[in-house]
């Protein structure tokens, strides 16, 4: 079994806003799981690596942008559990702290221009097609094994909630949460906040992982211009939230998620008395590229 002990409590956050609207808000602190195999990235890798291990694979091959939390998590988990790791990184060769840490964990990196990056399977076949020890891990940890790991979030919950919110990139975390809730017959409504433009596709991604999506509602208007795009009001929100709570969030995923929840609350979309769970999916190393903006 590939596993390690971690701590991810459900923590109530008290803010004047929550009091005003009489809503109780809890965070599932998956950001505390690990500094590098952070949050949902460990959830998604757990069964993926177990499968690689049971197939006697030795090198994990995966994909991501140059600031990818998934790449760093894969690099660190590979080092920890005895896999070599290789990444195809989107775009022109660059250096940044996340890629430096990936390399420090032993990951080898190949930069791929945006056009070639589209054909991910082709890249794998070209470089690793003859290597029986190689194992393909999808970009962002997408897949049924990833969703299965995320379903464990629900199995761990101590409280019962009316609403659960998470950020969505590939939709794997949302799929896993939905799977867990369906399995346990929990009546929670599940809300996804896509961090990319045109996030409606997330619902199809979730469904294609074999999950009944009936309980999911997507909130499509909180992408702030697209993936990794920000606006001054988002940065101001992140600053104010961090200063009021002592909980670190970042603009790419959790900032958009928390902004959405506060906005929905102010628009009266969360009934008085409601109990809300927010999944803090971690990913704070993304901040290393944005600290100058704070
Ligand atoms: C990768 C990531 C996500 C996206 O998760 P998906 O399962 O791909 O939807 C959300 N939050 C953080 C912090 C991430 O790093």
mmCIF file of C-alpha atoms and ligand atoms in Angstrom:
data_model
loop_
_atom_site.group_PDB
_atom_site.id
_atom_site.type_symbol
_atom_site.label_atom_id
_atom_site.label_comp_id
_atom_site.label_asym_id
_atom_site.label_seq_id
_atom_site.Cartn_x
_atom_site.Cartn_y
_atom_site.Cartn_z
ATOM 1 C CA UNK A 1 0.000 0.000 0.000
ATOM 2 C CA UNK A 2 1.354 3.394 -0.968
ATOM 3 C CA UNK A 3 0.232 5.688 1.774
ATOM 4 C CA UNK A 4 1.326 8.048 4.499
ATOM 5 C CA UNK A 5 -0.376 9.464 7.542
ATOM 6 C CA UNK A 6 -1.750 12.933 7.211
ATOM 7 C CA UNK A 7 -3.938 15.400 9.019
ATOM 8 C CA UNK A 8 -6.889 17.074 7.289
ATOM 9 C CA UNK A 9 -9.444 18.296 9.834
ATOM 10 C CA UNK A 10 -12.780 20.025 9.241
ATOM 11 C CA UNK A 11 -12.263 23.485 10.672
ATOM 12 C CA UNK A 12 -14.966 26.069 11.238
ATOM 13 C CA UNK A 13 -14.104 29.561 9.990
ATOM 14 C CA UNK A 14 -15.886 32.474 11.624
ATOM 15 C CA UNK A 15 -16.240 35.720 9.721
ATOM 16 C CA UNK A 16 -18.655 38.653 10.149
ATOM 17 C CA UNK A 17 -20.042 37.829 6.688
ATOM 18 C CA UNK A 18 -20.992 34.309 7.751
ATOM 19 C CA UNK A 19 -22.612 35.639 10.899
ATOM 20 C CA UNK A 20 -24.560 38.239 8.934
ATOM 21 C CA UNK A 21 -26.054 35.587 6.655
ATOM 22 C CA UNK A 22 -26.297 32.998 9.441
ATOM 23 C CA UNK A 23 -24.290 30.422 7.499
ATOM 24 C CA UNK A 24 -21.741 28.119 9.116
ATOM 25 C CA UNK A 25 -18.644 27.505 7.004
ATOM 26 C CA UNK A 26 -16.107 24.736 7.480
ATOM 27 C CA UNK A 27 -12.888 24.023 5.601
ATOM 28 C CA UNK A 28 -11.678 20.522 4.845
ATOM 29 C CA UNK A 29 -7.984 21.219 5.309
ATOM 30 C CA UNK A 30 -6.522 19.071 2.550
ATOM 31 C CA UNK A 31 -3.951 21.860 2.168
ATOM 32 C CA UNK A 32 -2.350 20.418 5.310
ATOM 33 C CA UNK A 33 -1.833 16.957 3.784
ATOM 34 C CA UNK A 34 1.683 17.642 2.525
ATOM 35 C CA UNK A 35 3.718 20.712 1.472
ATOM 36 C CA UNK A 36 4.512 19.341 -2.019
ATOM 37 C CA UNK A 37 2.080 16.458 -2.572
ATOM 38 C CA UNK A 38 -0.548 18.980 -1.755
ATOM 39 C CA UNK A 39 -4.269 18.654 -1.242
ATOM 40 C CA UNK A 40 -6.203 16.971 -3.970
ATOM 41 C CA UNK A 41 -2.966 16.054 -5.754
ATOM 42 C CA UNK A 42 -2.243 13.342 -3.188
ATOM 43 C CA UNK A 43 -5.875 12.210 -3.317
ATOM 44 C CA UNK A 44 -5.598 11.832 -7.090
ATOM 45 C CA UNK A 45 -2.189 10.134 -7.087
ATOM 46 C CA UNK A 46 -2.818 7.554 -4.387
ATOM 47 C CA UNK A 47 -4.613 4.880 -6.423
ATOM 48 C CA UNK A 48 -2.904 5.930 -9.631
ATOM 49 C CA UNK A 49 0.487 5.114 -8.094
ATOM 50 C CA UNK A 50 -0.878 1.968 -6.541
ATOM 51 C CA UNK A 51 -1.852 0.771 -9.979
ATOM 52 C CA UNK A 52 1.565 1.698 -11.379
ATOM 53 C CA UNK A 53 3.179 -0.193 -8.535
ATOM 54 C CA UNK A 54 1.048 -3.312 -8.992
ATOM 55 C CA UNK A 55 1.994 -3.323 -12.684
ATOM 56 C CA UNK A 56 5.688 -3.125 -11.674
ATOM 57 C CA UNK A 57 6.140 0.203 -13.445
ATOM 58 C CA UNK A 58 9.224 2.244 -12.641
ATOM 59 C CA UNK A 59 8.848 5.605 -14.331
ATOM 60 C CA UNK A 60 5.856 7.932 -14.088
ATOM 61 C CA UNK A 61 5.345 10.051 -17.179
ATOM 62 C CA UNK A 62 3.054 13.040 -16.910
ATOM 63 C CA UNK A 63 2.182 16.505 -18.240
ATOM 64 C CA UNK A 64 1.628 20.022 -17.022
ATOM 65 C CA UNK A 65 2.216 23.720 -17.316
ATOM 66 C CA UNK A 66 5.392 25.214 -15.835
ATOM 67 C CA UNK A 67 3.677 26.111 -12.526
ATOM 68 C CA UNK A 68 1.747 22.864 -12.225
ATOM 69 C CA UNK A 69 0.915 21.634 -8.713
ATOM 70 C CA UNK A 70 0.399 18.207 -10.254
ATOM 71 C CA UNK A 71 3.975 18.056 -11.578
ATOM 72 C CA UNK A 72 5.446 18.957 -8.212
ATOM 73 C CA UNK A 73 3.224 16.422 -6.443
ATOM 74 C CA UNK A 74 4.176 13.700 -8.918
ATOM 75 C CA UNK A 75 7.879 14.534 -8.594
ATOM 76 C CA UNK A 76 7.758 14.377 -4.797
ATOM 77 C CA UNK A 77 5.529 11.272 -4.641
ATOM 78 C CA UNK A 78 7.806 9.562 -7.148
ATOM 79 C CA UNK A 79 10.823 10.262 -4.959
ATOM 80 C CA UNK A 80 8.955 9.097 -1.894
ATOM 81 C CA UNK A 81 7.589 5.869 -3.334
ATOM 82 C CA UNK A 82 10.490 4.822 -5.539
ATOM 83 C CA UNK A 83 9.470 5.846 -9.051
ATOM 84 C CA UNK A 84 11.523 7.828 -11.504
ATOM 85 C CA UNK A 85 9.485 10.706 -12.932
ATOM 86 C CA UNK A 86 9.368 12.466 -16.267
ATOM 87 C CA UNK A 87 7.359 15.548 -17.212
ATOM 88 C CA UNK A 88 6.352 17.029 -20.528
ATOM 89 C CA UNK A 89 6.052 20.722 -19.760
ATOM 90 C CA UNK A 90 3.912 22.974 -21.930
ATOM 91 C CA UNK A 91 5.583 25.891 -23.714
ATOM 92 C CA UNK A 92 8.987 27.514 -24.137
ATOM 93 C CA UNK A 93 11.788 26.422 -21.804
ATOM 94 C CA UNK A 94 11.606 28.459 -18.587
ATOM 95 C CA UNK A 95 13.013 28.306 -15.085
ATOM 96 C CA UNK A 96 10.897 28.848 -11.987
ATOM 97 C CA UNK A 97 10.811 27.671 -8.351
ATOM 98 C CA UNK A 98 8.206 24.940 -8.983
ATOM 99 C CA UNK A 99 10.206 23.372 -11.822
ATOM 100 C CA UNK A 100 13.394 23.704 -9.771
ATOM 101 C CA UNK A 101 11.770 21.749 -6.955
ATOM 102 C CA UNK A 102 10.492 19.157 -9.442
ATOM 103 C CA UNK A 103 14.067 18.675 -10.650
ATOM 104 C CA UNK A 104 15.339 18.600 -7.079
ATOM 105 C CA UNK A 105 12.990 15.654 -6.485
ATOM 106 C CA UNK A 106 14.644 13.977 -9.468
ATOM 107 C CA UNK A 107 12.088 14.667 -12.177
ATOM 108 C CA UNK A 108 13.399 14.955 -15.709
ATOM 109 C CA UNK A 109 11.713 17.661 -17.748
ATOM 110 C CA UNK A 110 11.098 18.014 -21.480
ATOM 111 C CA UNK A 111 9.643 21.288 -22.718
ATOM 112 C CA UNK A 112 7.139 20.883 -25.514
ATOM 113 C CA UNK A 113 5.783 23.636 -27.747
ATOM 114 C CA UNK A 114 2.085 24.299 -27.349
ATOM 115 C CA UNK A 115 1.161 22.675 -30.627
ATOM 116 C CA UNK A 116 2.911 19.367 -29.962
ATOM 117 C CA UNK A 117 1.654 19.417 -26.370
ATOM 118 C CA UNK A 118 -1.908 18.916 -27.602
ATOM 119 C CA UNK A 119 -1.095 15.354 -28.694
ATOM 120 C CA UNK A 120 -0.212 13.984 -25.278
ATOM 121 C CA UNK A 121 -0.538 10.355 -26.212
ATOM 122 C CA UNK A 122 1.717 10.953 -29.222
ATOM 123 C CA UNK A 123 4.406 12.444 -26.968
ATOM 124 C CA UNK A 124 4.251 9.438 -24.705
ATOM 125 C CA UNK A 125 4.377 6.967 -27.580
ATOM 126 C CA UNK A 126 7.285 8.791 -29.187
ATOM 127 C CA UNK A 127 9.446 8.944 -26.046
ATOM 128 C CA UNK A 128 8.253 5.981 -23.981
ATOM 129 C CA UNK A 129 6.416 3.709 -26.412
ATOM 130 C CA UNK A 130 9.193 1.095 -26.199
ATOM 131 C CA UNK A 131 9.606 1.336 -22.425
ATOM 132 C CA UNK A 132 7.608 -1.347 -20.585
ATOM 133 C CA UNK A 133 8.456 0.203 -17.240
ATOM 134 C CA UNK A 134 6.802 3.541 -18.098
ATOM 135 C CA UNK A 135 3.380 4.495 -16.790
ATOM 136 C CA UNK A 136 1.300 7.385 -18.098
ATOM 137 C CA UNK A 137 -0.273 9.644 -15.477
ATOM 138 C CA UNK A 138 -2.838 11.956 -17.070
ATOM 139 C CA UNK A 139 -2.426 15.722 -16.893
ATOM 140 C CA UNK A 140 -3.741 16.984 -13.567
ATOM 141 C CA UNK A 141 -4.162 13.410 -12.291
ATOM 142 C CA UNK A 142 -7.421 13.048 -14.220
ATOM 143 C CA UNK A 143 -9.006 9.602 -14.216
ATOM 144 C CA UNK A 144 -11.102 7.071 -12.319
ATOM 145 C CA UNK A 145 -8.244 6.144 -9.979
ATOM 146 C CA UNK A 146 -7.893 9.842 -9.166
ATOM 147 C CA UNK A 147 -11.600 10.206 -8.496
ATOM 148 C CA UNK A 148 -11.576 7.128 -6.265
ATOM 149 C CA UNK A 149 -8.925 8.780 -4.099
ATOM 150 C CA UNK A 150 -10.964 11.988 -3.891
ATOM 151 C CA UNK A 151 -14.056 10.018 -2.827
ATOM 152 C CA UNK A 152 -12.169 9.260 0.380
ATOM 153 C CA UNK A 153 -12.560 12.930 1.356
ATOM 154 C CA UNK A 154 -16.273 12.228 1.822
ATOM 155 C CA UNK A 155 -15.649 9.027 3.761
ATOM 156 C CA UNK A 156 -13.506 10.979 6.226
ATOM 157 C CA UNK A 157 -16.119 13.649 7.000
ATOM 158 C CA UNK A 158 -17.270 13.954 10.583
ATOM 159 C CA UNK A 159 -20.094 16.467 10.063
ATOM 160 C CA UNK A 160 -23.030 16.494 7.662
ATOM 161 C CA UNK A 161 -23.323 19.513 5.348
ATOM 162 C CA UNK A 162 -26.046 21.095 3.244
ATOM 163 C CA UNK A 163 -23.537 22.280 0.650
ATOM 164 C CA UNK A 164 -20.037 21.308 -0.378
ATOM 165 C CA UNK A 165 -17.902 23.483 -2.679
ATOM 166 C CA UNK A 166 -14.706 22.744 -4.562
ATOM 167 C CA UNK A 167 -12.625 24.305 -7.342
ATOM 168 C CA UNK A 168 -12.553 22.450 -10.650
ATOM 169 C CA UNK A 169 -9.758 22.176 -13.202
ATOM 170 C CA UNK A 170 -10.078 18.712 -14.720
ATOM 171 C CA UNK A 171 -13.162 17.910 -12.589
ATOM 172 C CA UNK A 172 -11.573 14.818 -11.038
ATOM 173 C CA UNK A 173 -11.918 16.118 -7.484
ATOM 174 C CA UNK A 174 -15.528 17.082 -8.080
ATOM 175 C CA UNK A 175 -16.164 13.632 -9.570
ATOM 176 C CA UNK A 176 -14.628 11.927 -6.545
ATOM 177 C CA UNK A 177 -16.637 14.011 -4.088
ATOM 178 C CA UNK A 178 -19.787 13.230 -6.034
ATOM 179 C CA UNK A 179 -18.906 9.529 -6.131
ATOM 180 C CA UNK A 180 -18.342 9.460 -2.367
ATOM 181 C CA UNK A 181 -21.630 11.234 -1.666
ATOM 182 C CA UNK A 182 -23.544 8.948 -4.012
ATOM 183 C CA UNK A 183 -21.951 5.888 -2.380
ATOM 184 C CA UNK A 184 -22.867 6.989 1.131
ATOM 185 C CA UNK A 185 -26.272 8.399 0.164
ATOM 186 C CA UNK A 186 -25.418 11.770 1.715
ATOM 187 C CA UNK A 187 -27.936 14.519 0.811
ATOM 188 C CA UNK A 188 -25.369 17.307 0.332
ATOM 189 C CA UNK A 189 -25.598 19.530 -2.748
ATOM 190 C CA UNK A 190 -22.269 19.640 -4.494
ATOM 191 C CA UNK A 191 -20.985 22.851 -6.100
ATOM 192 C CA UNK A 192 -18.111 23.127 -8.532
ATOM 193 C CA UNK A 193 -16.353 26.391 -9.353
ATOM 194 C CA UNK A 194 -14.479 25.976 -12.655
ATOM 195 C CA UNK A 195 -11.281 28.020 -12.703
ATOM 196 C CA UNK A 196 -11.214 28.116 -16.505
ATOM 197 C CA UNK A 197 -13.388 29.887 -19.033
ATOM 198 C CA UNK A 198 -16.200 27.799 -20.544
ATOM 199 C CA UNK A 199 -16.235 25.466 -17.553
ATOM 200 C CA UNK A 200 -19.465 23.758 -18.590
ATOM 201 C CA UNK A 201 -17.324 20.928 -20.040
ATOM 202 C CA UNK A 202 -16.469 19.901 -16.467
ATOM 203 C CA UNK A 203 -19.846 18.202 -16.143
ATOM 204 C CA UNK A 204 -19.091 15.948 -19.121
ATOM 205 C CA UNK A 205 -15.657 15.163 -17.708
ATOM 206 C CA UNK A 206 -17.251 14.150 -14.418
ATOM 207 C CA UNK A 207 -19.893 12.045 -16.167
ATOM 208 C CA UNK A 208 -17.236 10.328 -18.278
ATOM 209 C CA UNK A 209 -15.644 9.100 -15.041
ATOM 210 C CA UNK A 210 -18.830 7.089 -14.508
ATOM 211 C CA UNK A 211 -20.414 9.376 -11.935
ATOM 212 C CA UNK A 212 -24.099 10.340 -11.701
ATOM 213 C CA UNK A 213 -23.833 14.142 -11.706
ATOM 214 C CA UNK A 214 -27.413 14.961 -10.608
ATOM 215 C CA UNK A 215 -26.363 16.629 -7.353
ATOM 216 C CA UNK A 216 -23.724 18.873 -8.988
ATOM 217 C CA UNK A 217 -24.210 22.549 -9.714
ATOM 218 C CA UNK A 218 -21.480 24.467 -11.532
ATOM 219 C CA UNK A 219 -20.898 28.187 -10.988
ATOM 220 C CA UNK A 220 -19.407 29.342 -14.262
ATOM 221 C CA UNK A 221 -18.858 33.039 -13.641
ATOM 222 C CA UNK A 222 -15.841 32.993 -11.352
ATOM 223 C CA UNK A 223 -12.978 32.233 -13.749
ATOM 224 C CA UNK A 224 -11.738 35.881 -13.791
ATOM 225 C CA UNK A 225 -10.836 35.716 -17.474
ATOM 226 C CA UNK A 226 -9.532 32.154 -17.655
ATOM 227 C CA UNK A 227 -7.087 29.682 -16.201
ATOM 228 C CA UNK A 228 -4.412 31.370 -14.053
ATOM 229 C CA UNK A 229 -5.831 34.800 -14.957
ATOM 230 C CA UNK A 230 -6.495 37.250 -12.159
ATOM 231 C CA UNK A 231 -8.076 40.639 -11.624
ATOM 232 C CA UNK A 232 -7.371 43.252 -8.962
ATOM 233 C CA UNK A 233 -10.605 42.410 -7.134
ATOM 234 C CA UNK A 234 -9.553 38.744 -6.897
ATOM 235 C CA UNK A 235 -6.126 39.672 -5.511
ATOM 236 C CA UNK A 236 -7.791 42.049 -3.042
ATOM 237 C CA UNK A 237 -10.155 39.282 -1.976
ATOM 238 C CA UNK A 238 -7.302 36.818 -1.436
ATOM 239 C CA UNK A 239 -5.411 39.380 0.636
ATOM 240 C CA UNK A 240 -8.420 40.179 2.772
ATOM 241 C CA UNK A 241 -9.384 36.522 3.311
ATOM 242 C CA UNK A 242 -5.856 35.511 4.305
ATOM 243 C CA UNK A 243 -5.586 38.462 6.697
ATOM 244 C CA UNK A 244 -8.930 37.744 8.354
ATOM 245 C CA UNK A 245 -8.542 33.993 8.776
ATOM 246 C CA UNK A 246 -4.853 33.051 8.872
ATOM 247 C CA UNK A 247 -5.641 30.462 6.196
ATOM 248 C CA UNK A 248 -3.489 30.796 3.077
ATOM 249 C CA UNK A 249 -5.237 30.663 -0.290
ATOM 250 C CA UNK A 250 -3.985 31.562 -3.773
ATOM 251 C CA UNK A 251 -5.564 33.193 -6.835
ATOM 252 C CA UNK A 252 -5.505 30.293 -9.316
ATOM 253 C CA UNK A 253 -7.832 27.828 -7.574
ATOM 254 C CA UNK A 254 -8.889 28.450 -4.006
ATOM 255 C CA UNK A 255 -9.056 32.246 -4.384
ATOM 256 C CA UNK A 256 -11.677 31.886 -7.123
ATOM 257 C CA UNK A 257 -13.515 29.248 -5.116
ATOM 258 C CA UNK A 258 -13.731 31.270 -1.922
ATOM 259 C CA UNK A 259 -14.607 34.429 -3.837
ATOM 260 C CA UNK A 260 -17.496 32.542 -5.443
ATOM 261 C CA UNK A 261 -18.848 31.339 -2.108
ATOM 262 C CA UNK A 262 -18.730 34.792 -0.554
ATOM 263 C CA UNK A 263 -20.417 36.265 -3.620
ATOM 264 C CA UNK A 264 -23.163 33.612 -3.635
ATOM 265 C CA UNK A 265 -23.758 34.256 0.046
ATOM 266 C CA UNK A 266 -24.132 37.981 -0.551
ATOM 267 C CA UNK A 267 -26.589 37.217 -3.348
ATOM 268 C CA UNK A 268 -28.721 35.225 -0.929
ATOM 269 C CA UNK A 269 -28.039 31.854 -2.559
ATOM 270 C CA UNK A 270 -27.188 30.117 0.705
ATOM 271 C CA UNK A 271 -30.188 29.833 2.993
ATOM 272 C CA UNK A 272 -29.933 31.022 6.626
ATOM 273 C CA UNK A 273 -28.913 28.144 8.865
ATOM 274 C CA UNK A 274 -27.042 26.357 6.081
ATOM 275 C CA UNK A 275 -23.902 24.412 6.847
ATOM 276 C CA UNK A 276 -21.259 24.652 4.140
ATOM 277 C CA UNK A 277 -18.077 22.669 3.574
ATOM 278 C CA UNK A 278 -15.297 24.084 1.416
ATOM 279 C CA UNK A 279 -12.577 21.739 0.208
ATOM 280 C CA UNK A 280 -9.228 23.500 0.576
ATOM 281 C CA UNK A 281 -7.357 21.708 -2.199
ATOM 282 C CA UNK A 282 -3.964 23.200 -1.325
ATOM 283 C CA UNK A 283 -1.706 24.163 -4.211
ATOM 284 C CA UNK A 284 -0.044 27.035 -2.407
ATOM 285 C CA UNK A 285 3.278 26.732 -4.253
ATOM 286 C CA UNK A 286 1.553 28.520 -7.136
ATOM 287 C CA UNK A 287 1.955 31.640 -4.991
ATOM 288 C CA UNK A 288 5.714 31.521 -5.568
ATOM 289 C CA UNK A 289 5.137 33.044 -8.987
ATOM 290 C CA UNK A 290 2.830 35.790 -7.745
ATOM 291 C CA UNK A 291 4.288 37.066 -4.514
ATOM 292 C CA UNK A 292 5.211 40.352 -6.155
ATOM 293 C CA UNK A 293 1.503 41.026 -6.649
ATOM 294 C CA UNK A 294 0.853 41.121 -2.940
HETATM 295 C C1 LIG B 1 -5.118 20.893 -9.405
HETATM 296 C C2 LIG B 1 -5.926 21.699 -8.462
HETATM 297 C C3 LIG B 1 -7.324 21.773 -8.545
HETATM 298 C C4 LIG B 1 -8.097 21.134 -9.670
HETATM 299 O O1 LIG B 1 -8.557 19.854 -9.339
HETATM 300 P P1 LIG B 1 -9.285 18.950 -10.441
HETATM 301 O O2 LIG B 1 -9.421 17.636 -9.776
HETATM 302 O O3 LIG B 1 -8.345 18.876 -11.617
HETATM 303 O O4 LIG B 1 -10.547 19.576 -10.824
HETATM 304 C C5 LIG B 1 -8.000 22.481 -7.567
HETATM 305 N N1 LIG B 1 -7.336 23.126 -6.589
HETATM 306 C C6 LIG B 1 -5.995 23.105 -6.494
HETATM 307 C C7 LIG B 1 -5.340 23.865 -5.413
HETATM 308 C C8 LIG B 1 -5.248 22.402 -7.424
HETATM 309 O O5 LIG B 1 -3.905 22.395 -7.321
#
